Structure formats: C-alpha cells, structure tokens
Short mmCIF file of C-alpha atoms in Angstrom, two decimals:
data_model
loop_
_atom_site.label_atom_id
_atom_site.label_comp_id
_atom_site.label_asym_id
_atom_site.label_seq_id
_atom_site.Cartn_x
_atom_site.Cartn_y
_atom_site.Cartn_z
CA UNK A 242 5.37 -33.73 20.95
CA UNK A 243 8.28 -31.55 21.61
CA UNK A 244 9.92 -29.29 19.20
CA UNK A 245 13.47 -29.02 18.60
CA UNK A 246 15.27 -26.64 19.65
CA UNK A 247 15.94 -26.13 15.19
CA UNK A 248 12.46 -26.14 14.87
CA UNK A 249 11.38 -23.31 17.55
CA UNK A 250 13.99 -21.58 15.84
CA UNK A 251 12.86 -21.76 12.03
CA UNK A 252 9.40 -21.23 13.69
CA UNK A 253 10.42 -17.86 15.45
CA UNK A 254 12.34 -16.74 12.45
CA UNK A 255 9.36 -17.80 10.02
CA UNK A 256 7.02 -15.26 12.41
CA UNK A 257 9.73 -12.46 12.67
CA UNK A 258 10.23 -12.04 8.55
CA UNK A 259 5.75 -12.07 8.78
CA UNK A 260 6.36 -8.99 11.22
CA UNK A 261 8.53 -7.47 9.02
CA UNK A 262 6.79 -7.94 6.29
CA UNK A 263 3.69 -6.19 7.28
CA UNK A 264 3.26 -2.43 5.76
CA UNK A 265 1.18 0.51 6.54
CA UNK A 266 0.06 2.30 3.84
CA UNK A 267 0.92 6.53 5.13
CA UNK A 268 -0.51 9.43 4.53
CA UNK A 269 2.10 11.85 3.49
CA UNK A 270 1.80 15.45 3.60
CA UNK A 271 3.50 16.91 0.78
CA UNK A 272 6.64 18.59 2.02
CA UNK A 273 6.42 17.53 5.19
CA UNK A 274 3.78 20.89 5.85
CA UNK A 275 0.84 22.41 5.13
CA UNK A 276 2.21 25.11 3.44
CA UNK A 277 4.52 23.36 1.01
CA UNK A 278 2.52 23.75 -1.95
CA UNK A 279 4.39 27.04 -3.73
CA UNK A 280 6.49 28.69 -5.71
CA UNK A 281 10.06 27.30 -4.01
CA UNK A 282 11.71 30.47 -3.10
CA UNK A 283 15.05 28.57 -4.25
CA UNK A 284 16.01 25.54 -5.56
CA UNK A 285 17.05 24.00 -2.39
CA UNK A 286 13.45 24.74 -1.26
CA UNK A 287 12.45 22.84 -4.67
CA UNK A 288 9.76 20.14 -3.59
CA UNK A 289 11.67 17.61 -5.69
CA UNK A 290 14.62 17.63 -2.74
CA UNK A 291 11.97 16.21 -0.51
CA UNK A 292 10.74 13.62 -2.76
CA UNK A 293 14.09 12.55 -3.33
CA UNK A 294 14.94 11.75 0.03
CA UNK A 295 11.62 10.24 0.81
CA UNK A 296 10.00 6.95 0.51
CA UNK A 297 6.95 6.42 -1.30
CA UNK A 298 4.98 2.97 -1.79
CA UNK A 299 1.99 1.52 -3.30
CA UNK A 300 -0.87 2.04 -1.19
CA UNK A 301 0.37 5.37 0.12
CA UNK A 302 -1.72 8.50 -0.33
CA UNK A 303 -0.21 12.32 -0.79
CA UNK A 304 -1.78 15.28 0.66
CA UNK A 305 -1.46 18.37 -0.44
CA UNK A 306 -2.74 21.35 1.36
CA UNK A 307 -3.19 24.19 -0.43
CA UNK A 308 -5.96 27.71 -0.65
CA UNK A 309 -8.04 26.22 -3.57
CA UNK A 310 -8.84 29.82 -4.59
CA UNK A 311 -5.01 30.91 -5.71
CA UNK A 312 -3.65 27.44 -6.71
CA UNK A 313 -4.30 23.80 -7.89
CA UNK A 314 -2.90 20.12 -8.54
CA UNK A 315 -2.14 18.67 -11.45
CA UNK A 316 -0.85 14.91 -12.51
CA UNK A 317 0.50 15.85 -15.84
CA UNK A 318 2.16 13.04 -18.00
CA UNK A 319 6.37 13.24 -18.29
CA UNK A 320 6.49 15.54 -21.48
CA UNK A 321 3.51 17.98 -19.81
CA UNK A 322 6.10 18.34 -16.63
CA UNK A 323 8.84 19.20 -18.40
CA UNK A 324 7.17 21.43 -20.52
CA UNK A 325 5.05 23.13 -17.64
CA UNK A 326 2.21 22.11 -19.94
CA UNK A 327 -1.72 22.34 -18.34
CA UNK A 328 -3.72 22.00 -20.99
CA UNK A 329 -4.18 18.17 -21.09
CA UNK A 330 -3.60 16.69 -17.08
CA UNK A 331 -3.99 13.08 -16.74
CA UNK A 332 -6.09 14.43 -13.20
CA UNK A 333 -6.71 17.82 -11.60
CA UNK A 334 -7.29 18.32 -8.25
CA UNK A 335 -8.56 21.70 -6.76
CA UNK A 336 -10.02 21.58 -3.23
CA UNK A 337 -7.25 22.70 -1.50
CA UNK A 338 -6.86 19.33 0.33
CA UNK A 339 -5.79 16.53 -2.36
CA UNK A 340 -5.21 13.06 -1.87
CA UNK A 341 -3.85 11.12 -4.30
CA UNK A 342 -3.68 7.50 -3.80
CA UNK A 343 -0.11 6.31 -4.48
CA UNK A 344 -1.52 2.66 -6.72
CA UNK A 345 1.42 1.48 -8.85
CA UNK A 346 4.71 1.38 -9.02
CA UNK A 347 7.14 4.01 -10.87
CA UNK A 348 6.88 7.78 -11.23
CA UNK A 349 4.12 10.24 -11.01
CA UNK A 350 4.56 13.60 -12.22
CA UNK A 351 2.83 16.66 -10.25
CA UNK A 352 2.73 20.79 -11.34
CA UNK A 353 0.82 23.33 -10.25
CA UNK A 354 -2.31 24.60 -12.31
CA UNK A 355 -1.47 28.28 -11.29
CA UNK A 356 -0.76 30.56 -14.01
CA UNK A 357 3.42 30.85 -14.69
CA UNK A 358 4.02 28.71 -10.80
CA UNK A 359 5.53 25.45 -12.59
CA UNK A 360 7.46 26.91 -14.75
CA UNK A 361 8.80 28.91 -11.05
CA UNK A 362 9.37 25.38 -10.03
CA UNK A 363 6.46 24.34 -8.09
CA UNK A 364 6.18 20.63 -9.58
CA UNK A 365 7.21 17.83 -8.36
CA UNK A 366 8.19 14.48 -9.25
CA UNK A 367 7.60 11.21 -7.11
CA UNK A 368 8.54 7.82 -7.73
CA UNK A 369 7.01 4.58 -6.03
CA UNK A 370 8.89 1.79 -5.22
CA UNK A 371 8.44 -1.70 -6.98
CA UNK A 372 6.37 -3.72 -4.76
CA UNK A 373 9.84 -5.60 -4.78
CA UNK A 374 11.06 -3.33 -2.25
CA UNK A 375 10.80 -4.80 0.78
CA UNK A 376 10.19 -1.47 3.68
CA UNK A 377 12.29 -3.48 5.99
CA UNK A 378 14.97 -6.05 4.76
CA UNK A 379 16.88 -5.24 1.90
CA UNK A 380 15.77 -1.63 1.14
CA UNK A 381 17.78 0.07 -1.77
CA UNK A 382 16.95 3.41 -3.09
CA UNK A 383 14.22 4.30 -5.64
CA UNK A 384 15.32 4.00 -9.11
CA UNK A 385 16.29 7.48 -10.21
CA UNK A 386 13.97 9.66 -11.68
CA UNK A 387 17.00 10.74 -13.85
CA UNK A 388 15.40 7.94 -16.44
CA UNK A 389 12.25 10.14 -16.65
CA UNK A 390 14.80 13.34 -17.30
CA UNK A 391 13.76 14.34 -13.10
CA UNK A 392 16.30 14.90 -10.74
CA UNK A 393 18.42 12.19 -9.22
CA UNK A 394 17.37 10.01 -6.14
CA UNK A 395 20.08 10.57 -2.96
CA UNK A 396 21.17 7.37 -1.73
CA UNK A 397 19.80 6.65 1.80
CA UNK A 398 21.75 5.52 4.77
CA UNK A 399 21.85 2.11 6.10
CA UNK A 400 18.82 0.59 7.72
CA UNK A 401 19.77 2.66 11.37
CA UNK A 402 17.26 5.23 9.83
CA UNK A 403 14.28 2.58 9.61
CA UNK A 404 10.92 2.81 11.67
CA UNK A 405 9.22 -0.71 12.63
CA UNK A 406 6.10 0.47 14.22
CA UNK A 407 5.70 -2.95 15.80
CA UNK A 408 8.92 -4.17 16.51
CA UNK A 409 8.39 -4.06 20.30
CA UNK A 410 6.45 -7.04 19.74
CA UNK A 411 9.31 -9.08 18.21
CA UNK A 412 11.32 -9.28 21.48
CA UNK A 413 7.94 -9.96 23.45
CA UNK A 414 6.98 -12.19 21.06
CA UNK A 415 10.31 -14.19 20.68
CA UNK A 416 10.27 -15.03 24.39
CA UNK A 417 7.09 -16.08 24.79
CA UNK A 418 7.62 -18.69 21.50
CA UNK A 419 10.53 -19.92 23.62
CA UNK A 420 8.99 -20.11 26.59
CA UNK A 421 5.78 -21.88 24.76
CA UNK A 422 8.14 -24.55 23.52
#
C-alpha cells in the first residue's frame, strides 16, 4: 500500500520534531576554563556574566576546576549568597574538580568557601531551564534571576546561534524517507 504523498510528509515531519527533540545532557566547565574559579578581577570578569549568557538544563553537570588546597565550592541557599554566608551550605565540594549534576529546574546558587573571596565576588548564580524549554524549537531566555535578587538574564539572539549535533542526518534522512515511499 502506497502512501500519500500527505502522509510521507506528516511522517517525515513526525521524525524531524523526534530529532529535534533529542538532548545531550553537557558537561560545562565553569567559565568556559579551568581557571575560572576566582576572585573576578572586575565585574565584567564576574562569573555571573557567563551564566547569564549561557544555557543550562536538567541533566547537565558543572565542573569546576579549582587547587583544592586555596579554595572550595559551595551551593549555599538564596539568603546565604547574598549574604556571602558559609556557615550552613546546602553542599560543599572541595576536590578541586566538582561536578554538580544540574537535576531540576530553577536557580542554584554557588560561592566560594575561601575566606573573604565571595564577598570579592567569586559566586555565582545559575538558573536551569524548565524542562518546558524546548533546546531547539521555541527557545526563549531563562527566566531572570532578577526574581531571586541575581543579576538579569541577556536576551539571546535568534535561533542562527543554535548547535544540532545531528542535524546532518535530517537532510540524509529526509531523502531517503522520500525515496522509501
């Protein structure tokens, strides 16, 4: 039984949204380097201008690299951030290479457990889109930490900036559904 031509059509589309759909979870390196874990020398250096104009989902995992012998991570609650407070972290992290697993959606609040660095600026706040968020189709910014009393999200540009790991299969894979029926 032959297919329509409205059918092979719905059918490709229906496979095309699937490969779209599909997401890696990333490792991230904090900062974009290994040595980005430190006093910012200004603000434009702050850690929270990369976290702005990044993209972080569930299922993601930060690294931080780091010499465990002058410096630590901390995920501190909201008030604890903005009150450089170490006392009471919801986790502490001191090996020098952290990975935090990235496992709902909203923000997560990060400081340093060095003496007198957070309240130099070396925290950080990152927030993790809703699993509504498609990474493909449809992508709007993260909602701005400026709820959470964190700096404000830059918009992004339009979707001209997006990666699609696989999307040399769509073509591929378009022609050979055509050619199939």
């Amino acid at each position: 039984m032959a297919m329509s031509r409205f059918q092979r059509s719905s059918l490709l589309l229906m496979i095309t949204l699937q490969l779209f759909s599909l997401s890696d979870a990333k490792d991230i390196l904090i900062g974009g380097k290994t040595d980005a874990w430190k006093v910012p020398s200004s603000q434009s250096d702050s850690l929270n201008k990369w976290a702005e104009s990044s993209r972080f989902r569930i299922g993601d995992s930060l690294v931080w690299k780091y010499d465990s012998q002058k410096d630590s991570v901390l995920e501190v609650t909201r008030a604890a951030y903005l009150s450089c407070n170490v006392s009471n972290p919801v986790e502490e992290y001191k090996d020098g290479n952290t990975k935090v697993k990235l496992e709902r959606a909203g923000p997560y609040y990060f400081i340093s457990g060095a003496e007198g660095h957070c309240e130099k600026g070396q925290k950080m706040i990152v927030v993790v889109l809703s699993p509504r968020h498609n990474r493909f189709i449809g992508i709007s910014p993260a909602p701005s930490p400026a709820e959470f009393e964190g700096p404000a999200i830059a918009p992004t540009s339009t979707a001209t900036s997006l990666k699609f790991k696989g999307s040399f299969l769509v073509a591929p894979l378009g022609i050979l559904l055509w050619a199939l029926f």
